Amino acid sequence: MTGLAANRHDPWRAINAFFTRKLTILQIIANLAGAGIVTSYFMFFDPSIKVQHISNDLIVIGIMFVGLVLIATFFLKHWQKDLVLFVTLKSNDQTVASSLQKKAQQKILNLPYISSLASLFNWFLAAIIMTLYYLPGSAQGPLPAWFPPSLRTFVGVIIAGIVTCAIVFFTIEIHCRRIWPYFFPAGGLMQTPGVFRLKLRIRMLIIFGLASLLPIILMAVLSYNKAKMMLVLEPQEVIGSLLSLTAFLLVVVLATAIYFSRIFATSIISPVRQLENAMARVEEGDFAAFVPVNNNDELGALAEHFNQMTEGLKERYRLQRSLNLAKEVQQNLLPGADPVVKGLDVAGRSIYCDETGGDYFDYLSSSDLGPGKFGILIGDVSGHGIPSALLMATARAFLRQRASRSGSISEVVSDVNRQLTRDVEDTGRFMTLFYLMIDLDTRNMSWVRAGHDPAIWYDPPTDQFEELHGDGMALGVDATLQFVQHHKSGLKKGQILLLSTDGLWETQNPTGNMFGKKRIYEIIRQHSDRSAREILDTIVAELVTFRQNLEPEDDITLVVIKVAK
């Protein structure tokens, strides 16, 4: 609607003008063109109807046309009452009730259908009137003599009416598409109940029938009728009539075919281009791209789904930024580099299956524990993602704060468990923990196992493996639990300790087999002469090879400690 383009700041006034003037003019022009074509056919190209007084016929047809237009106008004005009221209130910047808005939205979507149906009803009345009007002049004999011309009159007017109503429908729909977005600023066009919807497949069949099949049928019937007329009329007269009528129908059919083809092509190409441009913007990262929903068919549904998709992409983008920030924060909570500890070679790493996870490892130095002591903490929070990461950060804070005070490691874990249970007892979450402390002065190590998998100890000279077991439930389950501290003495140079979460040995390959602890034992045994970092990297490399193309399903954390002297 050109008025909308020229009046961007006040589009409702242009829309109001459309309903008060332009809509009626469009309907009159379309029906007048159809009436002119039908009148021309019957008065000038069909000799079977003997017109003696053309002026009288034109007066009768004119009166009939005006009367039918008045009937259709009265009906449409009454039907559009809620719609016009809504537009008037909008153009005057007045408050609109939600019930009136819903009625207006429903009627603006049905306007092309109701307008074309009203025109079709008028053409049906016109077919009856014209058949009865021409009937006395042809009903001079028995039924078989006058019935075919009367039937031809009725069918011809109905066919012209169908074509005219199709033109009315598509013309009004083109104008409605330009104003539908103003009625549905927040979308929801395709979710409006009580609305007629013409699917693209039906549109294609209608336009194909009007532009292709109907002309073929008309020409076939015309040829058959003219062939029969050769039996009673001069062939030269019939051929001349046939050529004139063929030229007339050719002009009408070509104009109709071009009109409908252009309308259908525009109705598809324009929305597809809008969608293509919006998709290109989204590909460049512009999630504010929006496609106006101005179709009441599958293309409209596609546009609405695209807009909903971009909203979802916005949320996912914001969530991704939050996850990246959470990942950055969590990574900063984990050790950024391998610690330098006199007498020990230590390496650690966490591999998360999501952006964030619940696996945790940390180191406590002699400044936290006392001279000659070094602590290693490894934990696994139930679940994955942000909730687990938050609980991991909370547990880390508790552990660091409590470890800086006096007390044995069993007392540290017991106090942290009591505090953590108060925070998570209603959530069903928990955290397993293995706390290992090495005293380099006495060559002893102590540990507390809180529901976590035992650490692996390996002595290369004797080729002996041992798992550091111990009793203890996961943190966050029972606040009254007192954890037990276990000891092992006699640490020697070259001995290796591995602390890990269960995601390491429970990793599966495509056939469903687990990585298992035996493979880990073998890697440690074969690479016991390497540094802690090399042993850790070898385990991870073997794990990736074993997993093949599968994504990790659980977080994996491991710490390798090798006694250096």
Coordinates of N, CA and C in Angstrom, one line a residue, residues 88-187:
T88 N -10.1 2.9 13.3 CA -10.4 4.2 13.7 C -9.8 4.6 15.0
L89 N -9.9 3.7 16.0 CA -9.4 4.0 17.3 C -7.8 4.0 17.2
K90 N -7.3 3.2 16.5 CA -5.8 3.2 16.3 C -5.3 4.5 15.6
S91 N -6.0 4.9 14.6 CA -5.6 6.1 13.9 C -5.8 7.3 14.7
N92 N -6.7 7.3 15.7 CA -6.9 8.4 16.7 C -6.1 8.2 18.0
D93 N -5.2 7.2 18.0 CA -4.3 6.9 19.1 C -5.1 6.7 20.4
Q94 N -6.2 6.0 20.3 CA -7.1 5.7 21.5 C -6.9 4.3 21.9
T95 N -7.3 4.0 23.2 CA -7.1 2.7 23.8 C -8.1 1.7 23.1
V96 N -7.5 0.5 22.8 CA -8.3 -0.6 22.2 C -8.5 -1.7 23.1
A97 N -9.7 -2.2 23.3 CA -9.9 -3.4 24.2 C -9.3 -4.6 23.5
S98 N -8.9 -5.5 24.4 CA -8.2 -6.7 23.8 C -9.2 -7.6 23.0
S99 N -10.5 -7.6 23.5 CA -11.5 -8.4 22.7 C -11.7 -7.8 21.3
L100 N -11.7 -6.5 21.2 CA -11.9 -5.9 19.9 C -10.7 -6.1 19.0
Q101 N -9.5 -6.1 19.6 CA -8.3 -6.4 18.9 C -8.3 -7.8 18.3
K102 N -8.7 -8.7 19.1 CA -8.8 -10.1 18.6 C -9.7 -10.3 17.5
K103 N -10.9 -9.6 17.6 CA -11.9 -9.7 16.5 C -11.3 -9.0 15.2
A104 N -10.6 -7.9 15.4 CA -10.1 -7.2 14.3 C -9.0 -8.0 13.6
Q105 N -8.1 -8.7 14.4 CA -7.1 -9.5 13.8 C -7.7 -10.7 13.1
Q106 N -8.7 -11.3 13.6 CA -9.4 -12.4 12.9 C -10.0 -11.9 11.6
K107 N -10.7 -10.7 11.6 CA -11.4 -10.3 10.4 C -10.4 -9.8 9.3
I108 N -9.3 -9.1 9.7 CA -8.4 -8.7 8.7 C -7.7 -9.8 8.0
L109 N -7.6 -11.0 8.6 CA -7.1 -12.2 8.0 C -8.1 -12.8 7.1
N110 N -9.4 -12.7 7.4 CA -10.5 -13.3 6.6 C -11.0 -12.3 5.6
L111 N -10.5 -11.1 5.5 CA -11.1 -10.1 4.6 C -11.0 -10.5 3.2
P112 N -9.9 -11.0 2.6 CA -9.8 -11.5 1.2 C -10.8 -12.5 0.9
Y113 N -11.0 -13.5 1.8 CA -12.0 -14.6 1.6 C -13.4 -14.1 1.6
I114 N -13.8 -13.2 2.6 CA -15.1 -12.7 2.7 C -15.5 -11.9 1.5
S115 N -14.5 -11.0 1.1 CA -14.8 -10.1 -0.1 C -15.0 -10.9 -1.3
S116 N -14.2 -12.0 -1.6 CA -14.3 -12.8 -2.8 C -15.6 -13.6 -2.7
L117 N -16.0 -14.1 -1.5 CA -17.2 -14.9 -1.4 C -18.5 -14.0 -1.7
A118 N -18.4 -12.7 -1.2 CA -19.5 -11.8 -1.4 C -19.6 -11.5 -2.9
S119 N -18.5 -11.4 -3.6 CA -18.5 -11.2 -5.1 C -19.1 -12.4 -5.8
L120 N -18.6 -13.6 -5.3 CA -19.1 -14.8 -5.9 C -20.6 -15.0 -5.8
F121 N -21.2 -14.6 -4.6 CA -22.6 -14.7 -4.4 C -23.3 -13.7 -5.4
N122 N -22.8 -12.5 -5.5 CA -23.4 -11.6 -6.5 C -23.4 -12.1 -7.9
W123 N -22.3 -12.7 -8.3 CA -22.2 -13.3 -9.6 C -23.1 -14.4 -9.8
F124 N -23.4 -15.2 -8.8 CA -24.4 -16.3 -8.8 C -25.8 -15.7 -9.1
L125 N -26.1 -14.6 -8.4 CA -27.4 -13.9 -8.6 C -27.4 -13.3 -10.0
A126 N -26.3 -12.8 -10.5 CA -26.3 -12.2 -11.8 C -26.5 -13.3 -12.9
A127 N -25.9 -14.5 -12.6 CA -26.1 -15.6 -13.6 C -27.6 -16.0 -13.7
I128 N -28.3 -16.0 -12.5 CA -29.7 -16.3 -12.5 C -30.5 -15.3 -13.3
I129 N -30.2 -14.0 -12.9 CA -30.9 -12.9 -13.6 C -30.7 -12.8 -15.1
M130 N -29.5 -13.0 -15.5 CA -29.2 -12.9 -17.0 C -29.8 -14.1 -17.7
T131 N -29.8 -15.3 -17.0 CA -30.4 -16.5 -17.7 C -31.9 -16.2 -17.8
L132 N -32.6 -15.7 -16.8 CA -34.0 -15.5 -16.9 C -34.3 -14.3 -17.9
Y133 N -33.4 -13.3 -17.9 CA -33.6 -12.2 -18.8 C -33.6 -12.6 -20.3
Y134 N -32.6 -13.5 -20.6 CA -32.5 -13.9 -22.0 C -33.4 -15.1 -22.3
L135 N -34.0 -15.7 -21.3 CA -34.8 -16.9 -21.6 C -36.0 -16.7 -22.5
P136 N -36.8 -15.7 -22.3 CA -38.0 -15.5 -23.2 C -37.6 -15.5 -24.7
G137 N -36.5 -14.9 -25.0 CA -36.1 -14.8 -26.4 C -35.7 -16.1 -27.0
S138 N -35.3 -17.1 -26.2 CA -34.8 -18.4 -26.7 C -35.7 -19.5 -26.4
A139 N -36.7 -19.3 -25.6 CA -37.6 -20.4 -25.3 C -38.8 -20.4 -26.2
Q140 N -38.5 -20.6 -27.5 CA -39.6 -20.6 -28.5 C -40.0 -22.0 -28.9
G141 N -39.3 -23.0 -28.4 CA -39.5 -24.4 -28.8 C -39.6 -25.3 -27.6
P142 N -39.5 -26.6 -27.8 CA -39.5 -27.5 -26.6 C -38.2 -27.4 -25.9
L143 N -38.1 -28.1 -24.8 CA -37.0 -28.0 -23.8 C -35.6 -28.2 -24.5
P144 N -35.4 -29.2 -25.3 CA -34.1 -29.4 -25.9 C -33.7 -28.2 -26.8
A145 N -34.7 -27.5 -27.3 CA -34.3 -26.4 -28.2 C -33.8 -25.1 -27.5
W146 N -34.3 -24.8 -26.4 CA -33.9 -23.6 -25.7 C -33.0 -23.8 -24.5
F147 N -33.0 -25.0 -24.0 CA -32.2 -25.3 -22.7 C -30.7 -25.1 -22.9
P148 N -30.0 -25.6 -24.0 CA -28.6 -25.3 -24.1 C -28.2 -23.9 -24.1
P149 N -28.8 -23.0 -24.8 CA -28.4 -21.6 -24.8 C -28.5 -21.0 -23.4
S150 N -29.6 -21.3 -22.7 CA -29.8 -20.8 -21.3 C -28.8 -21.4 -20.4
L151 N -28.5 -22.6 -20.5 CA -27.4 -23.2 -19.7 C -26.1 -22.6 -20.0
R152 N -25.8 -22.3 -21.3 CA -24.5 -21.7 -21.6 C -24.4 -20.3 -21.0
T153 N -25.6 -19.6 -21.0 CA -25.5 -18.3 -20.4 C -25.2 -18.4 -18.9
F154 N -25.9 -19.3 -18.2 CA -25.7 -19.4 -16.8 C -24.2 -19.8 -16.5
V155 N -23.7 -20.9 -17.2 CA -22.4 -21.4 -16.9 C -21.3 -20.3 -17.3
G156 N -21.6 -19.6 -18.4 CA -20.6 -18.6 -18.8 C -20.5 -17.5 -17.8
V157 N -21.6 -17.0 -17.2 CA -21.6 -16.0 -16.2 C -20.9 -16.5 -14.9
I158 N -21.2 -17.8 -14.5 CA -20.5 -18.3 -13.3 C -19.0 -18.4 -13.5
I159 N -18.6 -18.9 -14.7 CA -17.1 -19.0 -14.9 C -16.5 -17.6 -14.9
A160 N -17.1 -16.6 -15.5 CA -16.6 -15.3 -15.4 C -16.6 -14.8 -13.9
G161 N -17.6 -15.1 -13.2 CA -17.6 -14.8 -11.8 C -16.5 -15.4 -11.0
I162 N -16.2 -16.7 -11.2 CA -15.2 -17.3 -10.5 C -13.8 -16.7 -10.8
V163 N -13.6 -16.3 -12.1 CA -12.3 -15.6 -12.4 C -12.3 -14.3 -11.7
T164 N -13.4 -13.5 -11.8 CA -13.4 -12.2 -11.1 C -13.2 -12.3 -9.6
C165 N -13.8 -13.3 -9.0 CA -13.7 -13.5 -7.5 C -12.2 -13.8 -7.2
A166 N -11.6 -14.6 -8.0 CA -10.2 -14.9 -7.8 C -9.3 -13.7 -7.9
I167 N -9.7 -12.8 -8.9 CA -8.9 -11.5 -9.0 C -9.2 -10.7 -7.7
V168 N -10.4 -10.6 -7.3 CA -10.8 -9.9 -6.1 C -10.0 -10.4 -4.9
F169 N -10.0 -11.7 -4.7 CA -9.3 -12.3 -3.6 C -7.8 -12.0 -3.6
F170 N -7.1 -12.3 -4.7 CA -5.6 -12.1 -4.7 C -5.3 -10.6 -4.6
T171 N -6.1 -9.7 -5.2 CA -5.8 -8.3 -5.2 C -5.9 -7.7 -3.8
I172 N -7.0 -8.1 -3.1 CA -7.2 -7.6 -1.7 C -6.2 -8.3 -0.8
E173 N -5.8 -9.5 -1.1 CA -4.8 -10.1 -0.2 C -3.5 -9.4 -0.3
I174 N -3.1 -9.0 -1.6 CA -1.8 -8.3 -1.7 C -1.8 -7.0 -0.9
H175 N -2.9 -6.3 -0.8 CA -3.0 -5.1 0.0 C -3.0 -5.4 1.5
C176 N -3.7 -6.5 1.8 CA -3.7 -6.9 3.2 C -2.4 -7.3 3.8
R177 N -1.6 -7.9 2.9 CA -0.2 -8.4 3.4 C 0.6 -7.2 3.8
R178 N 0.3 -6.0 3.3 CA 1.1 -4.9 3.7 C 0.7 -4.3 5.0
I179 N -0.6 -4.6 5.5 CA -1.0 -4.1 6.7 C -1.1 -5.1 7.8
W180 N -1.0 -6.4 7.5 CA -1.0 -7.5 8.5 C 0.0 -7.3 9.6
P181 N 1.3 -6.9 9.3 CA 2.2 -6.7 10.3 C 1.8 -5.6 11.3
Y182 N 1.0 -4.6 10.9 CA 0.6 -3.6 11.9 C -0.5 -4.2 12.8
F183 N -1.2 -5.2 12.4 CA -2.2 -5.8 13.2 C -1.6 -6.8 14.2
F184 N -0.4 -7.3 13.8 CA 0.3 -8.4 14.5 C 1.7 -7.9 14.8
P185 N 1.9 -6.8 15.6 CA 3.3 -6.4 15.8 C 4.2 -7.3 16.6
A186 N 3.5 -8.2 17.4 CA 4.3 -9.2 18.2 C 4.2 -10.6 17.6
G187 N 3.8 -10.7 16.3 CA 3.6 -12.0 15.7 C 2.4 -12.7 16.1

